[in-house]
Tab-separated table of C-alpha atoms (C1' of nucleotides) in Angstrom:
chain	number	residue	atom	x	y	z
W	1	MET	CA	18.383	-4.308	28.578
W	2	THR	CA	14.421	-5.247	27.510
W	3	PRO	CA	13.642	-5.935	30.924
W	4	LEU	CA	11.198	-8.294	29.500
W	5	SER	CA	9.037	-5.411	28.758
W	6	ALA	CA	5.830	-8.032	27.972
W	7	ARG	CA	5.555	-8.172	31.740
W	8	ALA	CA	3.760	-5.424	31.664
W	9	LEU	CA	1.504	-6.154	28.243
W	10	PRO	CA	-0.704	-2.944	27.274
W	11	VAL	CA	-4.213	-4.999	26.326
W	12	ALA	CA	-5.124	-4.277	22.822
W	13	ASN	CA	-8.988	-2.944	23.211
W	14	HIS	CA	-9.637	-1.235	20.124
W	15	GLN	CA	-11.512	-2.345	17.128
W	16	GLU	CA	-12.328	-5.429	17.520
W	17	PRO	CA	-10.569	-6.375	21.408
W	18	LEU	CA	-9.109	-9.058	22.614
W	19	GLN	CA	-10.845	-10.038	25.104
W	20	ARG	CA	-9.850	-14.002	26.042
W	21	SER	CA	-12.609	-15.558	28.498
W	22	VAL	CA	-10.964	-17.780	29.316
W	23	PRO	CA	-9.603	-20.278	26.814
W	24	ARG	CA	-10.256	-23.609	27.069
W	25	ALA	CA	-7.492	-24.620	25.983
W	26	ASP	CA	-6.052	-23.120	28.883
W	27	ARG	CA	-8.157	-25.442	31.085
W	28	VAL	CA	-6.377	-28.469	29.857
W	29	PRO	CA	-3.829	-29.782	32.419
W	30	ASN	CA	0.038	-30.146	30.801
W	31	LYS	CA	0.492	-33.660	31.058
W	32	LYS	CA	-2.347	-33.948	28.511
W	33	ILE	CA	-0.446	-31.668	26.700
W	34	ILE	CA	2.326	-33.441	26.161
W	35	ARG	CA	0.772	-36.592	25.529
W	36	GLU	CA	-0.942	-35.270	22.619
W	37	LEU	CA	2.354	-35.014	21.416
W	38	ASN	CA	3.001	-39.018	21.919
W	39	ILE	CA	6.136	-37.668	23.679
W	40	LYS	CA	7.327	-38.948	27.033
W	41	VAL	CA	5.920	-37.087	30.600
W	42	THR	CA	8.990	-35.779	32.036
W	43	THR	CA	9.698	-33.452	34.500
W	44	GLN	CA	11.255	-31.217	32.609
W	45	ARG	CA	8.596	-30.949	30.154
W	46	LEU	CA	6.124	-29.954	32.934
W	47	MET	CA	7.772	-27.426	33.826
W	48	ILE	CA	9.154	-25.949	30.307
W	49	LEU	CA	5.290	-25.906	29.901
W	50	ASP	CA	4.388	-24.508	32.919
W	51	VAL	CA	7.056	-21.291	32.880
W	52	VAL	CA	5.357	-21.608	28.970
W	53	ARG	CA	1.632	-21.139	29.689
W	54	ASN	CA	1.563	-18.951	32.488
W	55	GLY	CA	4.397	-17.603	33.030
W	56	PRO	CA	4.914	-13.553	31.274
W	57	SER	CA	4.503	-14.197	26.511
W	58	HIS	CA	6.683	-13.057	24.807
W	59	PHE	CA	9.720	-15.228	26.676
W	60	THR	CA	12.843	-16.217	24.823
W	61	ALA	CA	14.633	-19.852	25.431
W	62	GLN	CA	17.058	-17.508	27.742
W	63	ASP	CA	13.747	-17.237	29.544
W	64	VAL	CA	12.199	-20.128	30.253
W	65	PHE	CA	15.594	-21.233	31.054
W	66	GLU	CA	16.019	-19.070	33.807
W	67	ALA	CA	12.488	-19.488	35.270
W	68	VAL	CA	12.315	-23.605	35.058
W	69	ALA	CA	16.239	-23.252	36.494
W	70	ALA	CA	15.589	-21.312	39.245
W	71	ARG	CA	13.347	-24.459	40.618
W	72	HIS	CA	15.658	-27.452	38.867
W	73	PRO	CA	18.869	-25.852	38.796
W	74	GLU	CA	19.923	-28.933	36.415
W	75	ILE	CA	17.920	-27.878	33.658
W	76	GLY	CA	20.376	-28.379	30.190
W	77	PHE	CA	19.706	-25.773	27.124
W	78	ALA	CA	18.943	-28.465	24.743
W	79	THR	CA	16.077	-29.819	26.787
W	80	VAL	CA	14.298	-25.834	26.748
W	81	TYR	CA	15.007	-25.464	22.920
W	82	ARG	CA	13.975	-28.546	21.616
W	83	PHE	CA	10.888	-28.825	23.789
W	84	LEU	CA	10.277	-25.379	22.857
W	85	ARG	CA	10.569	-26.290	18.688
W	86	THR	CA	8.287	-29.765	19.384
W	87	LEU	CA	6.135	-27.240	21.056
W	88	SER	CA	6.087	-24.371	17.879
W	89	GLU	CA	6.307	-27.427	14.743
W	90	HIS	CA	2.132	-28.084	16.040
W	91	LYS	CA	1.753	-24.798	16.787
W	92	TYR	CA	1.893	-25.208	20.860
W	93	VAL	CA	3.061	-21.790	20.435
W	94	THR	CA	3.962	-19.498	17.756
W	95	GLU	CA	7.610	-18.295	17.389
W	96	VAL	CA	8.629	-14.935	16.016
W	97	ARG	CA	12.900	-14.032	15.100
W	98	MET	CA	13.296	-10.136	14.098
W	99	GLY	CA	16.319	-8.440	14.158
W	100	GLY	CA	19.072	-10.458	14.801
W	101	MET	CA	17.828	-10.856	17.977
W	102	PRO	CA	16.286	-14.101	20.601
W	103	ALA	CA	13.652	-15.884	18.674
W	104	ARG	CA	10.201	-15.081	21.234
W	105	TYR	CA	7.833	-17.190	21.876
W	106	GLU	CA	4.218	-17.176	22.899
W	107	TRP	CA	1.692	-19.459	24.097
W	108	ALA	CA	-0.861	-19.946	21.065
W	109	GLY	CA	-3.633	-20.713	23.096
W	110	LYS	CA	-4.720	-17.032	22.635
W	111	ARG	CA	-6.628	-15.815	19.769
W	112	HIS	CA	-4.781	-14.636	16.295
W	113	HIS	CA	-2.989	-11.424	17.061
W	114	ASP	CA	1.069	-8.742	15.217
W	115	HIS	CA	2.503	-6.686	17.713
W	116	LEU	CA	3.035	-3.297	16.928
W	117	THR	CA	6.506	-3.195	18.977
W	118	CYS	CA	8.099	0.698	20.292
W	119	ALA	CA	11.081	1.102	19.003
W	120	SER	CA	12.821	2.230	21.433
W	121	CYS	CA	11.174	0.231	24.422
W	122	SER	CA	10.411	-2.500	23.353
W	123	LYS	CA	7.388	-2.142	24.680
W	124	ILE	CA	4.641	-4.767	22.688
W	125	VAL	CA	1.280	-4.492	22.048
W	126	GLU	CA	-0.617	-7.084	20.554
W	127	PHE	CA	-3.788	-5.813	18.130
W	128	GLU	CA	-6.077	-7.780	15.259
W	129	ASN	CA	-6.961	-6.163	12.344
W	130	THR	CA	-9.807	-8.815	10.369
W	131	GLU	CA	-9.758	-6.650	7.098
W	132	ILE	CA	-5.881	-6.216	7.463
W	133	GLU	CA	-5.934	-10.602	7.567
W	134	ARG	CA	-8.613	-10.317	4.606
W	135	LEU	CA	-6.569	-8.258	2.144
W	136	GLN	CA	-3.485	-10.544	2.612
W	137	GLU	CA	-5.609	-14.000	2.360
W	138	LYS	CA	-7.091	-11.749	-1.320
W	139	VAL	CA	-3.202	-10.440	-2.072
W	140	ALA	CA	-2.439	-14.715	-2.218
W	141	LYS	CA	-4.955	-15.332	-3.723
W	142	GLN	CA	-3.562	-13.060	-6.972
W	143	PHE	CA	-1.061	-14.622	-6.856
W	144	GLY	CA	-2.878	-18.461	-7.473
W	145	PHE	CA	-0.593	-18.910	-3.606
W	146	SER	CA	-2.952	-21.083	-0.614
W	147	LEU	CA	-1.895	-18.487	2.140
W	148	THR	CA	-0.355	-20.550	4.779
W	149	GLY	CA	0.808	-18.077	7.510
W	150	HIS	CA	2.058	-14.185	7.902
W	151	VAL	CA	4.533	-12.864	9.554
W	152	LEU	CA	2.398	-9.184	10.238
W	153	GLU	CA	5.123	-6.061	13.183
W	154	LEU	CA	4.524	-2.582	13.054
W	155	TYR	CA	7.191	-0.489	14.846
W	156	GLY	CA	6.596	2.580	15.484
W	157	ILE	CA	7.988	4.847	18.828
W	158	CYS	CA	5.321	4.486	21.733
W	159	PRO	CA	3.411	7.666	23.415
W	160	GLU	CA	5.431	7.460	26.290
W	161	CYS	CA	8.900	7.593	24.243
W	162	ARG	CA	7.656	10.585	21.958
W	163	ALA	CA	6.808	12.770	24.882
W	164	LYS	CA	10.505	12.278	26.440
W	165	GLU	CA	12.307	12.080	23.258
W	166	ASN	CA	10.711	15.815	23.438
W	167	ALA	CA	11.762	16.430	26.517
W	168	ALA	CA	15.417	15.490	25.956
W	169	ASP	CA	14.770	17.488	22.249
W	170	ARG	CA	13.684	20.476	24.648
W	171	ARG	CA	16.379	20.267	26.317
V	1	MET	CA	19.035	-25.693	-0.964
V	2	THR	CA	17.327	-23.013	-1.840
V	3	PRO	CA	19.256	-21.875	-5.301
V	4	LEU	CA	18.344	-18.416	-4.787
V	5	SER	CA	15.387	-18.357	-5.894
V	6	ALA	CA	15.466	-14.951	-6.052
V	7	ARG	CA	17.061	-14.625	-9.000
V	8	ALA	CA	13.842	-15.254	-11.088
V	9	LEU	CA	11.928	-13.194	-9.383
V	10	PRO	CA	7.960	-12.732	-11.014
V	11	VAL	CA	7.165	-9.384	-11.081
V	12	ALA	CA	4.454	-8.500	-9.729
V	13	ASN	CA	1.472	-6.991	-11.416
V	14	HIS	CA	-1.778	-7.523	-10.142
V	15	GLN	CA	-3.438	-4.498	-8.841
V	16	GLU	CA	-0.878	-2.565	-8.078
V	17	PRO	CA	1.409	-3.053	-11.303
V	18	LEU	CA	5.031	-2.667	-10.000
V	19	GLN	CA	6.720	-1.232	-12.872
V	20	ARG	CA	9.633	0.801	-12.309
V	21	SER	CA	9.748	3.976	-14.386
V	22	VAL	CA	13.528	3.406	-13.952
V	23	PRO	CA	13.953	4.958	-10.974
V	24	ARG	CA	16.263	8.247	-10.811
V	25	ALA	CA	18.186	7.332	-8.194
V	26	ASP	CA	19.878	3.905	-10.590
V	27	ARG	CA	21.270	6.825	-12.657
V	28	VAL	CA	23.289	8.114	-10.514
V	29	PRO	CA	27.137	6.235	-10.295
V	30	ASN	CA	27.944	4.379	-7.268
V	31	LYS	CA	30.795	6.790	-6.470
V	32	LYS	CA	28.738	9.568	-5.744
V	33	ILE	CA	26.489	7.671	-2.956
V	34	ILE	CA	29.435	6.538	-1.106
V	35	ARG	CA	30.395	9.610	-1.215
V	36	GLU	CA	26.638	11.728	0.196
V	37	LEU	CA	27.427	8.593	3.411
V	38	ASN	CA	30.494	10.446	4.242
V	39	ILE	CA	33.165	7.757	3.787
V	40	LYS	CA	36.160	6.604	1.847
V	41	VAL	CA	35.619	5.536	-1.572
V	42	THR	CA	36.751	1.882	-1.437
V	43	THR	CA	37.251	0.031	-4.185
V	44	GLN	CA	35.417	-3.204	-2.315
V	45	ARG	CA	32.836	-0.207	-0.821
V	46	LEU	CA	32.425	0.445	-5.163
V	47	MET	CA	32.608	-3.085	-5.635
V	48	ILE	CA	29.890	-4.115	-3.365
V	49	LEU	CA	27.618	-1.528	-4.904
V	50	ASP	CA	28.257	-2.788	-7.975
V	51	VAL	CA	26.406	-6.258	-7.043
V	52	VAL	CA	23.901	-5.029	-4.468
V	53	ARG	CA	22.878	-2.795	-6.792
V	54	ASN	CA	23.048	-4.512	-10.746
V	55	GLY	CA	23.211	-8.423	-9.046
V	56	PRO	CA	19.633	-9.994	-7.844
V	57	SER	CA	17.388	-9.035	-5.255
V	58	HIS	CA	16.905	-10.353	-2.186
V	59	PHE	CA	21.023	-11.405	-2.425
V	60	THR	CA	22.275	-12.642	1.055
V	61	ALA	CA	25.977	-10.931	2.580
V	62	GLN	CA	27.060	-14.649	1.512
V	63	ASP	CA	25.763	-13.890	-2.167
V	64	VAL	CA	27.515	-10.443	-2.004
V	65	PHE	CA	30.668	-11.837	-0.955
V	66	GLU	CA	30.893	-13.859	-3.245
V	67	ALA	CA	29.964	-11.655	-6.683
V	68	VAL	CA	32.516	-9.815	-5.414
V	69	ALA	CA	35.597	-12.321	-4.620
V	70	ALA	CA	35.228	-13.720	-7.816
V	71	ARG	CA	37.009	-10.248	-9.431
V	72	HIS	CA	38.668	-9.493	-6.103
V	73	PRO	CA	39.523	-12.736	-4.481
V	74	GLU	CA	41.350	-10.630	-1.136
V	75	ILE	CA	37.738	-9.173	-0.296
V	76	GLY	CA	37.029	-9.774	3.759
V	77	PHE	CA	34.022	-11.083	4.739
V	78	ALA	CA	33.808	-8.413	7.284
V	79	THR	CA	33.779	-5.382	5.159
V	80	VAL	CA	31.329	-7.040	3.492
V	81	TYR	CA	29.266	-7.284	6.646
V	82	ARG	CA	29.957	-3.406	7.359
V	83	PHE	CA	29.262	-1.672	3.876
V	84	LEU	CA	25.420	-3.610	4.187
V	85	ARG	CA	25.288	-2.248	7.652
V	86	THR	CA	26.370	0.502	6.170
V	87	LEU	CA	23.439	1.113	3.849
V	88	SER	CA	20.729	-0.639	5.294
V	89	GLU	CA	21.165	2.222	8.174
V	90	HIS	CA	20.646	4.839	5.426
V	91	LYS	CA	18.215	3.244	3.747
V	92	TYR	CA	20.185	2.861	0.742
V	93	VAL	CA	19.009	-1.312	0.960
V	94	THR	CA	16.656	-2.906	2.785
V	95	GLU	CA	17.394	-5.436	5.592
V	96	VAL	CA	15.142	-8.152	5.966
V	97	ARG	CA	15.515	-10.991	8.176
V	98	MET	CA	13.778	-14.565	9.130
V	99	GLY	CA	13.352	-17.944	11.231
V	100	GLY	CA	16.866	-18.503	11.695
V	101	MET	CA	18.129	-17.919	7.968
V	102	PRO	CA	21.334	-15.438	7.554
V	103	ALA	CA	19.790	-12.422	6.388
V	104	ARG	CA	18.776	-11.226	2.340
V	105	TYR	CA	19.161	-7.598	1.936
V	106	GLU	CA	18.045	-5.704	-1.021
V	107	TRP	CA	18.579	-2.264	-2.980
V	108	ALA	CA	15.575	0.093	-1.310
V	109	GLY	CA	15.824	2.443	-5.227
V	110	LYS	CA	12.912	0.234	-5.917
V	111	ARG	CA	9.105	1.137	-4.708
V	112	HIS	CA	8.501	-0.373	-1.290
V	113	HIS	CA	6.397	-3.943	-1.318
V	114	ASP	CA	6.374	-6.973	0.743
V	115	HIS	CA	7.211	-9.943	0.662
V	116	LEU	CA	4.894	-13.333	-0.500
V	117	THR	CA	7.437	-16.540	0.424
V	118	CYS	CA	7.386	-20.254	-1.105
V	119	ALA	CA	6.403	-21.770	2.149
V	120	SER	CA	8.026	-24.885	0.205
V	121	CYS	CA	10.167	-24.110	-2.557
V	122	SER	CA	11.459	-19.955	-1.873
V	123	LYS	CA	10.255	-18.813	-4.399
V	124	ILE	CA	9.753	-15.266	-3.512
V	125	VAL	CA	6.468	-12.955	-4.846
V	126	GLU	CA	6.785	-9.067	-4.870
V	127	PHE	CA	3.376	-7.291	-3.730
V	128	GLU	CA	2.501	-3.999	-2.766
V	129	ASN	CA	-1.098	-3.086	-1.230
V	130	THR	CA	-1.525	0.847	-0.285
V	131	GLU	CA	-5.332	-0.370	1.535
V	132	ILE	CA	-2.876	-2.890	3.452
V	133	GLU	CA	-0.653	-0.271	4.590
V	134	ARG	CA	-2.863	2.633	5.106
V	135	LEU	CA	-4.638	-0.107	7.291
V	136	GLN	CA	-1.514	-0.366	9.457
V	137	GLU	CA	-0.891	3.827	10.456
V	138	LYS	CA	-4.514	3.350	11.237
V	139	VAL	CA	-4.186	0.731	13.740
V	140	ALA	CA	-0.646	1.942	14.733
V	141	LYS	CA	-2.627	5.605	15.314
V	142	GLN	CA	-5.063	4.015	17.422
V	143	PHE	CA	-2.200	2.678	19.953
V	144	GLY	CA	-0.557	6.381	20.206
V	145	PHE	CA	2.189	5.027	18.262
V	146	SER	CA	3.951	6.863	15.240
V	147	LEU	CA	5.043	3.718	13.362
V	148	THR	CA	8.239	3.921	11.664
V	149	GLY	CA	8.189	0.930	9.753
V	150	HIS	CA	6.880	-2.879	9.552
V	151	VAL	CA	7.806	-6.319	8.386
V	152	LEU	CA	4.799	-7.559	6.226
V	153	GLU	CA	6.176	-11.609	5.209
V	154	LEU	CA	3.563	-13.827	3.913
V	155	TYR	CA	4.359	-17.348	3.470
V	156	GLY	CA	2.323	-19.755	1.150
V	157	ILE	CA	2.295	-22.582	-1.323
V	158	CYS	CA	3.106	-21.550	-4.757
V	159	PRO	CA	0.768	-22.945	-7.641
V	160	GLU	CA	3.622	-24.880	-8.821
V	161	CYS	CA	4.657	-26.862	-5.401
V	162	ARG	CA	1.118	-27.265	-4.727
V	163	ALA	CA	0.355	-28.571	-7.967
V	164	LYS	CA	3.138	-31.249	-6.972
V	165	GLU	CA	2.265	-31.903	-4.296
V	166	ASN	CA	-1.061	-33.056	-5.485
V	167	ALA	CA	1.114	-35.756	-7.973
V	168	ALA	CA	2.889	-36.586	-5.231
V	169	ASP	CA	-0.543	-37.877	-3.766
V	170	ARG	CA	-2.572	-39.435	-6.741
V	171	ARG	CA	0.832	-41.355	-6.801
Z	1	DA	C1'	53.697	15.005	-6.510
Z	2	DA	C1'	55.191	13.624	-1.644
Z	3	DG	C1'	53.576	13.804	3.323
Z	4	DT	C1'	50.825	12.837	6.810
Z	5	DT	C1'	46.735	10.727	8.940
Z	6	DA	C1'	42.942	8.814	9.925
Z	7	DA	C1'	39.756	5.543	7.587
Z	8	DT	C1'	39.402	1.409	6.266
Z	9	DT	C1'	41.143	-3.535	5.664
Z	10	DG	C1'	40.959	-8.493	6.166
Z	11	DC	C1'	42.441	-11.762	9.083
Z	12	DG	C1'	41.628	-14.720	12.413
Z	13	DA	C1'	39.829	-15.352	16.856
Z	14	DA	C1'	35.457	-14.173	18.935
Z	15	DT	C1'	30.423	-13.721	19.525
Z	16	DG	C1'	26.287	-15.625	21.012
Z	17	DA	C1'	22.230	-18.749	19.583
Z	18	DC	C1'	20.693	-22.064	18.583
Z	19	DT	C1'	22.353	-27.214	17.331
Z	20	DT	C1'	24.039	-31.586	17.536
Z	21	DT	C1'	26.224	-36.576	19.726
Z	22	DC	C1'	26.363	-39.566	22.900
Z	23	DA	C1'	27.105	-41.493	27.843
Z	24	DT	C1'	23.321	-41.825	31.236
Z	25	DT	C1'	19.257	-42.059	33.376
Z	26	DA	C1'	14.522	-42.208	32.914
Z	27	DT	C1'	9.296	-43.427	31.327
Z	28	DC	C1'	6.772	-46.683	30.490
Z	29	DA	C1'	4.684	-50.539	27.904
Z	30	DG	C1'	3.972	-55.177	28.030
F	1	DC	C1'	8.975	-55.161	37.813
F	2	DT	C1'	11.548	-55.081	34.059
F	3	DG	C1'	13.932	-54.111	29.147
F	4	DA	C1'	13.433	-51.676	24.935
F	5	DT	C1'	13.421	-46.995	24.026
F	6	DA	C1'	13.323	-42.592	24.084
F	7	DA	C1'	14.714	-37.777	26.398
F	8	DT	C1'	18.254	-35.414	29.382
F	9	DG	C1'	22.878	-32.615	30.028
F	10	DA	C1'	27.192	-31.492	29.315
F	11	DA	C1'	30.027	-30.412	26.772
F	12	DA	C1'	31.585	-30.077	21.535
F	13	DG	C1'	30.355	-27.613	17.314
F	14	DT	C1'	27.222	-24.706	13.508
F	15	DC	C1'	26.454	-20.650	11.058
F	16	DA	C1'	26.034	-16.203	10.655
F	17	DT	C1'	27.838	-11.881	12.090
F	18	DT	C1'	31.549	-9.317	15.145
F	19	DC	C1'	35.551	-7.564	17.107
F	20	DG	C1'	40.902	-6.504	17.657
F	21	DC	C1'	44.504	-5.073	15.345
F	22	DA	C1'	47.942	-4.225	12.306
F	23	DA	C1'	48.927	-3.071	8.273
F	24	DT	C1'	46.828	-0.906	4.167
F	25	DT	C1'	45.609	2.981	1.945
F	26	DA	C1'	41.980	7.168	0.367
F	27	DA	C1'	42.248	12.023	0.592
F	28	DC	C1'	43.516	15.856	2.529
F	29	DT	C1'	47.778	19.628	2.687
F	30	DT	C1'	51.410	21.333	1.308
DNA sequence: AAGTTAATTGCGAATGACTTTCATTATCAG
DNA sequence: CTGATAATGAAAGTCATTCGCAATTAACTT
């Protein structure tokens, strides 16, 4: 269906540009990252990490499995899920689940951001709004909570889809 | 595990009180609501709707199933899921899915709000912040999207759990 | 009130996304 | 290099939710 819409990810460029000046984290070799987790460096982990870091963002476990399987057909689902979970637990990747759909992940070596998703074509736009972040902290504090995280996903219809809908209606 | 923490739902009472002055929608008989959906009024739908409207908020399909089954043991899961989906599609209930956990629903006859969840004990606090809502609209507009919905879930540690943690650490 | 019929139900099987189990294999500390 | 131990892959297991379908029932129609 949705052909990994994340591939053509529009770059958020308003308000507070998401320009990332070659995050240093992306210089660190895969091997080192795995070692830091105090787990064994295996071929499959290296391959998975390569896909995770250098492939398209907002990928599913299935995406990773397929990408790795292309070069290393013996890979198993379990291995992908297990390692993604480890990476997620250690904040190397961010896991986002919405609707009943499979979880999507993204390498966390990038600046924090939230998502604006087109409900029609599933295109994802990343954005950051420090004002919203600030207000979230404020709300948590009001209730005596210490904020540990949040999920903010906006849904809407992108300009392109709106245009298409209008065209269809006119017909 | 989490014993339906939603039952003892703390009432949001800061900033913009969530006081709901007997929403008129809650006067409407179940039968009428079902009729408005242009579907048949069946015993099971009436019972489900009763639980949904008068039971605790933030319930799961399982919760509804059990509540209905207590008086009407022949009820089937499919019936509950089917009707909850219908209600959700028609905005009578709001469906929230997070983590890998079962979906939670709530009667939408109340004022819009978001959630602040304790990552430790799963307690849920409802809050509303019009400033955040306004900023969301602004972000969508920036990217040319027309906003149709959003999910904002804050996670943190509630005062009680923080106290417990501190006590445990000191031990 | 009885008949008609299309919507609805409940059951069990099916699905889909993970997760677990476990026998086999590979890593790496010494 | 080698053994102790962690990691892998294949398959079976979970779990929430959905589907298929025969039996039932609500809501006309007469």
